[in-house]
PDB file of C-alpha atoms in Angstrom:
ATOM      1  CA  MET A 112      21.988  49.172  12.953  1.00  0.00           C
ATOM      2  CA  THR A 113      22.522  50.393  15.827  1.00  0.00           C
ATOM      3  CA  GLY A 114      25.686  52.953  16.422  1.00  0.00           C
ATOM      4  CA  ALA A 115      26.293  56.458  15.790  1.00  0.00           C
ATOM      5  CA  SER A 116      28.422  56.865  13.132  1.00  0.00           C
ATOM      6  CA  VAL A 117      27.234  56.399   9.685  1.00  0.00           C
ATOM      7  CA  PRO A 118      29.284  53.863   7.717  1.00  0.00           C
ATOM      8  CA  SER A 119      31.670  55.154   4.920  1.00  0.00           C
ATOM      9  CA  PHE A 120      32.178  53.058   2.162  1.00  0.00           C
ATOM     10  CA  ALA A 121      34.095  55.012  -0.091  1.00  0.00           C
ATOM     11  CA  ARG A 122      37.538  52.932   0.968  1.00  0.00           C
ATOM     12  CA  ALA A 123      35.770  49.514   0.892  1.00  0.00           C
ATOM     13  CA  HIS A 124      36.543  46.665  -0.478  1.00  0.00           C
ATOM     14  CA  ARG A 125      34.453  45.108  -2.979  1.00  0.00           C
ATOM     15  CA  PHE A 126      34.022  41.358  -4.012  1.00  0.00           C
ATOM     16  CA  PRO A 127      31.021  39.846  -6.250  1.00  0.00           C
ATOM     17  CA  VAL A 128      28.965  36.785  -5.751  1.00  0.00           C
ATOM     18  CA  ARG A 129      26.233  35.378  -7.454  1.00  0.00           C
ATOM     19  CA  VAL A 130      23.017  33.735  -6.061  1.00  0.00           C
ATOM     20  CA  TYR A 131      22.945  30.140  -6.922  1.00  0.00           C
ATOM     21  CA  TRP A 132      19.749  27.786  -5.756  1.00  0.00           C
ATOM     22  CA  GLU A 133      21.700  26.447  -2.581  1.00  0.00           C
ATOM     23  CA  ASP A 134      21.340  30.314  -1.591  1.00  0.00           C
ATOM     24  CA  THR A 135      17.622  30.762  -1.490  1.00  0.00           C
ATOM     25  CA  ASP A 136      14.695  29.308   0.221  1.00  0.00           C
ATOM     26  CA  ALA A 137      11.594  27.735  -0.568  1.00  0.00           C
ATOM     27  CA  GLY A 138      10.233  30.933  -1.841  1.00  0.00           C
ATOM     28  CA  GLY A 139      13.228  31.663  -3.988  1.00  0.00           C
ATOM     29  CA  ILE A 140      14.782  34.498  -2.339  1.00  0.00           C
ATOM     30  CA  VAL A 141      18.557  34.360  -0.537  1.00  0.00           C
ATOM     31  CA  TYR A 142      17.786  32.681   2.959  1.00  0.00           C
ATOM     32  CA  HIS A 143      18.914  34.893   5.999  1.00  0.00           C
ATOM     33  CA  ALA A 144      22.119  32.715   7.097  1.00  0.00           C
ATOM     34  CA  GLY A 145      22.898  33.191   2.925  1.00  0.00           C
ATOM     35  CA  HIS A 146      24.129  36.541   3.551  1.00  0.00           C
ATOM     36  CA  VAL A 147      25.917  35.792   6.640  1.00  0.00           C
ATOM     37  CA  ARG A 148      27.935  33.292   4.067  1.00  0.00           C
ATOM     38  CA  PHE A 149      27.984  36.441   1.627  1.00  0.00           C
ATOM     39  CA  PHE A 150      29.536  38.632   4.252  1.00  0.00           C
ATOM     40  CA  GLU A 151      31.966  36.073   5.243  1.00  0.00           C
ATOM     41  CA  ARG A 152      33.217  35.981   2.106  1.00  0.00           C
ATOM     42  CA  GLY A 153      33.748  39.626   1.477  1.00  0.00           C
ATOM     43  CA  ARG A 154      36.057  39.592   4.701  1.00  0.00           C
ATOM     44  CA  THR A 155      38.176  36.714   3.797  1.00  0.00           C
ATOM     45  CA  GLU A 156      38.526  38.155   0.291  1.00  0.00           C
ATOM     46  CA  MET A 157      39.361  41.813   1.797  1.00  0.00           C
ATOM     47  CA  LEU A 158      42.092  39.828   3.786  1.00  0.00           C
ATOM     48  CA  ARG A 159      43.834  38.308   0.758  1.00  0.00           C
ATOM     49  CA  ALA A 160      43.550  41.188  -1.592  1.00  0.00           C
ATOM     50  CA  HIS A 161      46.003  42.612   1.276  1.00  0.00           C
ATOM     51  CA  GLY A 162      48.173  39.708   1.343  1.00  0.00           C
ATOM     52  CA  ILE A 163      46.717  37.817   4.296  1.00  0.00           C
ATOM     53  CA  SER A 164      45.577  34.414   3.824  1.00  0.00           C
ATOM     54  CA  GLN A 165      43.774  32.933   6.588  1.00  0.00           C
ATOM     55  CA  SER A 166      45.266  29.199   5.752  1.00  0.00           C
ATOM     56  CA  ALA A 167      48.617  30.781   6.189  1.00  0.00           C
ATOM     57  CA  THR A 168      47.858  32.514   9.385  1.00  0.00           C
ATOM     58  CA  ALA A 169      45.815  28.972  10.975  1.00  0.00           C
ATOM     59  CA  ASP A 170      48.220  26.894   9.260  1.00  0.00           C
ATOM     60  CA  ARG A 171      51.297  27.989  11.514  1.00  0.00           C
ATOM     61  CA  SER A 172      52.011  25.942  14.767  1.00  0.00           C
ATOM     62  CA  LEU A 173      49.053  26.120  17.367  1.00  0.00           C
ATOM     63  CA  ALA A 174      51.059  28.378  19.974  1.00  0.00           C
ATOM     64  CA  GLU A 175      51.969  30.307  16.775  1.00  0.00           C
ATOM     65  CA  ALA A 176      48.396  30.609  15.150  1.00  0.00           C
ATOM     66  CA  VAL A 177      46.699  33.918  15.140  1.00  0.00           C
ATOM     67  CA  LEU A 178      42.933  33.878  13.794  1.00  0.00           C
ATOM     68  CA  PHE A 179      40.163  36.471  13.425  1.00  0.00           C
ATOM     69  CA  THR A 180      37.187  34.971  14.639  1.00  0.00           C
ATOM     70  CA  VAL A 181      33.860  36.818  15.194  1.00  0.00           C
ATOM     71  CA  ARG A 182      32.527  38.256  18.352  1.00  0.00           C
ATOM     72  CA  ARG A 183      29.678  40.038  17.235  1.00  0.00           C
ATOM     73  CA  LEU A 184      26.905  40.425  13.833  1.00  0.00           C
ATOM     74  CA  GLU A 185      24.186  42.209  13.354  1.00  0.00           C
ATOM     75  CA  VAL A 186      22.497  42.193  10.241  1.00  0.00           C
ATOM     76  CA  ASP A 187      19.735  44.688   8.828  1.00  0.00           C
ATOM     77  CA  TYR A 188      18.074  42.677   5.764  1.00  0.00           C
ATOM     78  CA  LEU A 189      16.683  45.380   3.813  1.00  0.00           C
ATOM     79  CA  LYS A 190      15.599  43.744   0.111  1.00  0.00           C
ATOM     80  CA  PRO A 191      15.346  40.668  -1.005  1.00  0.00           C
ATOM     81  CA  ALA A 192      17.845  39.008  -3.217  1.00  0.00           C
ATOM     82  CA  ALA A 193      16.727  36.079  -5.622  1.00  0.00           C
ATOM     83  CA  LEU A 194      18.822  33.291  -8.167  1.00  0.00           C
ATOM     84  CA  ASP A 195      20.897  34.336 -10.339  1.00  0.00           C
ATOM     85  CA  ASP A 196      21.314  38.155  -8.677  1.00  0.00           C
ATOM     86  CA  LEU A 197      24.587  39.555  -9.213  1.00  0.00           C
ATOM     87  CA  LEU A 198      25.487  41.165  -5.950  1.00  0.00           C
ATOM     88  CA  ILE A 199      28.919  42.949  -4.518  1.00  0.00           C
ATOM     89  CA  VAL A 200      30.033  42.534  -0.733  1.00  0.00           C
ATOM     90  CA  GLU A 201      31.195  45.915   0.246  1.00  0.00           C
ATOM     91  CA  THR A 202      33.655  46.115   3.899  1.00  0.00           C
ATOM     92  CA  ALA A 203      34.955  48.716   5.483  1.00  0.00           C
ATOM     93  CA  VAL A 204      37.310  49.328   8.262  1.00  0.00           C
ATOM     94  CA  ARG A 205      35.495  51.271  10.970  1.00  0.00           C
ATOM     95  CA  GLU A 206      37.794  51.141  13.704  1.00  0.00           C
ATOM     96  CA  ILE A 207      40.702  49.204  14.860  1.00  0.00           C
ATOM     97  CA  GLY A 208      40.807  48.159  18.385  1.00  0.00           C
ATOM     98  CA  GLY A 209      43.760  46.610  20.276  1.00  0.00           C
ATOM     99  CA  ALA A 210      42.449  43.110  19.278  1.00  0.00           C
ATOM    100  CA  ARG A 211      39.842  44.327  17.703  1.00  0.00           C
ATOM    101  CA  LEU A 212      38.504  45.539  14.390  1.00  0.00           C
ATOM    102  CA  LEU A 213      35.264  47.003  13.770  1.00  0.00           C
ATOM    103  CA  LEU A 214      34.073  46.353  10.249  1.00  0.00           C
ATOM    104  CA  ASP A 215      30.931  48.099   8.123  1.00  0.00           C
ATOM    105  CA  GLN A 216      29.933  45.791   5.690  1.00  0.00           C
ATOM    106  CA  ARG A 217      26.795  46.003   3.069  1.00  0.00           C
ATOM    107  CA  LEU A 218      25.351  43.369   0.194  1.00  0.00           C
ATOM    108  CA  THR A 219      24.287  45.687  -2.930  1.00  0.00           C
ATOM    109  CA  ARG A 220      22.138  44.848  -6.150  1.00  0.00           C
ATOM    110  CA  GLY A 221      22.949  48.120  -8.478  1.00  0.00           C
ATOM    111  CA  ASP A 222      21.846  50.646  -6.602  1.00  0.00           C
ATOM    112  CA  ASP A 223      20.426  48.870  -4.064  1.00  0.00           C
ATOM    113  CA  VAL A 224      21.406  48.004  -0.396  1.00  0.00           C
ATOM    114  CA  VAL A 225      20.545  44.300  -0.023  1.00  0.00           C
ATOM    115  CA  ALA A 226      21.606  44.322   3.724  1.00  0.00           C
ATOM    116  CA  THR A 227      24.062  46.061   6.027  1.00  0.00           C
ATOM    117  CA  ALA A 228      26.129  44.306   8.411  1.00  0.00           C
ATOM    118  CA  ALA A 229      27.694  45.438  11.774  1.00  0.00           C
ATOM    119  CA  VAL A 230      30.517  43.275  12.787  1.00  0.00           C
ATOM    120  CA  THR A 231      33.288  42.439  15.604  1.00  0.00           C
ATOM    121  CA  VAL A 232      36.175  40.504  14.924  1.00  0.00           C
ATOM    122  CA  VAL A 233      38.611  39.409  17.335  1.00  0.00           C
ATOM    123  CA  MET A 234      42.449  38.446  16.769  1.00  0.00           C
ATOM    124  CA  ILE A 235      43.275  35.106  18.937  1.00  0.00           C
ATOM    125  CA  GLY A 236      46.328  33.183  19.400  1.00  0.00           C
ATOM    126  CA  GLY A 237      46.518  29.561  19.078  1.00  0.00           C
ATOM    127  CA  ASN A 238      45.508  29.077  22.579  1.00  0.00           C
ATOM    128  CA  GLY A 239      42.062  30.368  22.180  1.00  0.00           C
ATOM    129  CA  ARG A 240      42.321  34.040  24.080  1.00  0.00           C
ATOM    130  CA  PRO A 241      42.440  37.583  22.690  1.00  0.00           C
ATOM    131  CA  MET A 242      45.523  38.851  21.404  1.00  0.00           C
ATOM    132  CA  ARG A 243      47.093  42.793  20.451  1.00  0.00           C
ATOM    133  CA  ILE A 244      46.718  42.866  16.672  1.00  0.00           C
ATOM    134  CA  PRO A 245      50.536  42.829  15.506  1.00  0.00           C
ATOM    135  CA  MET A 246      51.956  46.358  14.140  1.00  0.00           C
ATOM    136  CA  GLU A 247      52.180  45.633  10.779  1.00  0.00           C
ATOM    137  CA  LEU A 248      48.455  44.362  10.647  1.00  0.00           C
ATOM    138  CA  ARG A 249      47.627  47.302  12.431  1.00  0.00           C
ATOM    139  CA  ALA A 250      49.569  49.533   9.993  1.00  0.00           C
ATOM    140  CA  LEU A 251      48.277  47.843   6.911  1.00  0.00           C
ATOM    141  CA  PHE A 252      43.980  47.831   8.615  1.00  0.00           C
ATOM    142  CA  GLU A 253      45.103  52.070   9.533  1.00  0.00           C
ATOM    143  CA  ALA A 254      45.752  52.505   5.452  1.00  0.00           C
ATOM    144  CA  ILE A 255      42.672  51.036   4.159  1.00  0.00           C
ATOM    145  CA  ARG A 256      40.557  52.462   7.077  1.00  0.00           C
TER     146      ARG A 256
END
């Protein structure tokens, strides 16, 4: 991954995922898009662990809806993962901007790092345009950073 800073996972949220048949390719290893799904689950569960339900924020009236959407995703695939592996998705907040969050993620199997990701998510309103992250969410992200 590009970037000058080295990710810190000391305060990362951790979420286990098991590799199923549906996650693998013809060669028996996790298909590259499977890693993206695992990273998405990790981000969603990090929010849920801190009381933020994506469905609750999206179920508001269209004018009040707020969502996080991926603006940029960079993945480095380092080692293969295979059927029945138990993986841990680690998600850490690196930077909090006006409307965006920079997150570092990694997928581990025991002591092995299987893949890493740098993700930029942007908060958008019901009109589909970026909006500032509300202060209560900003405070939460600062606390877990």
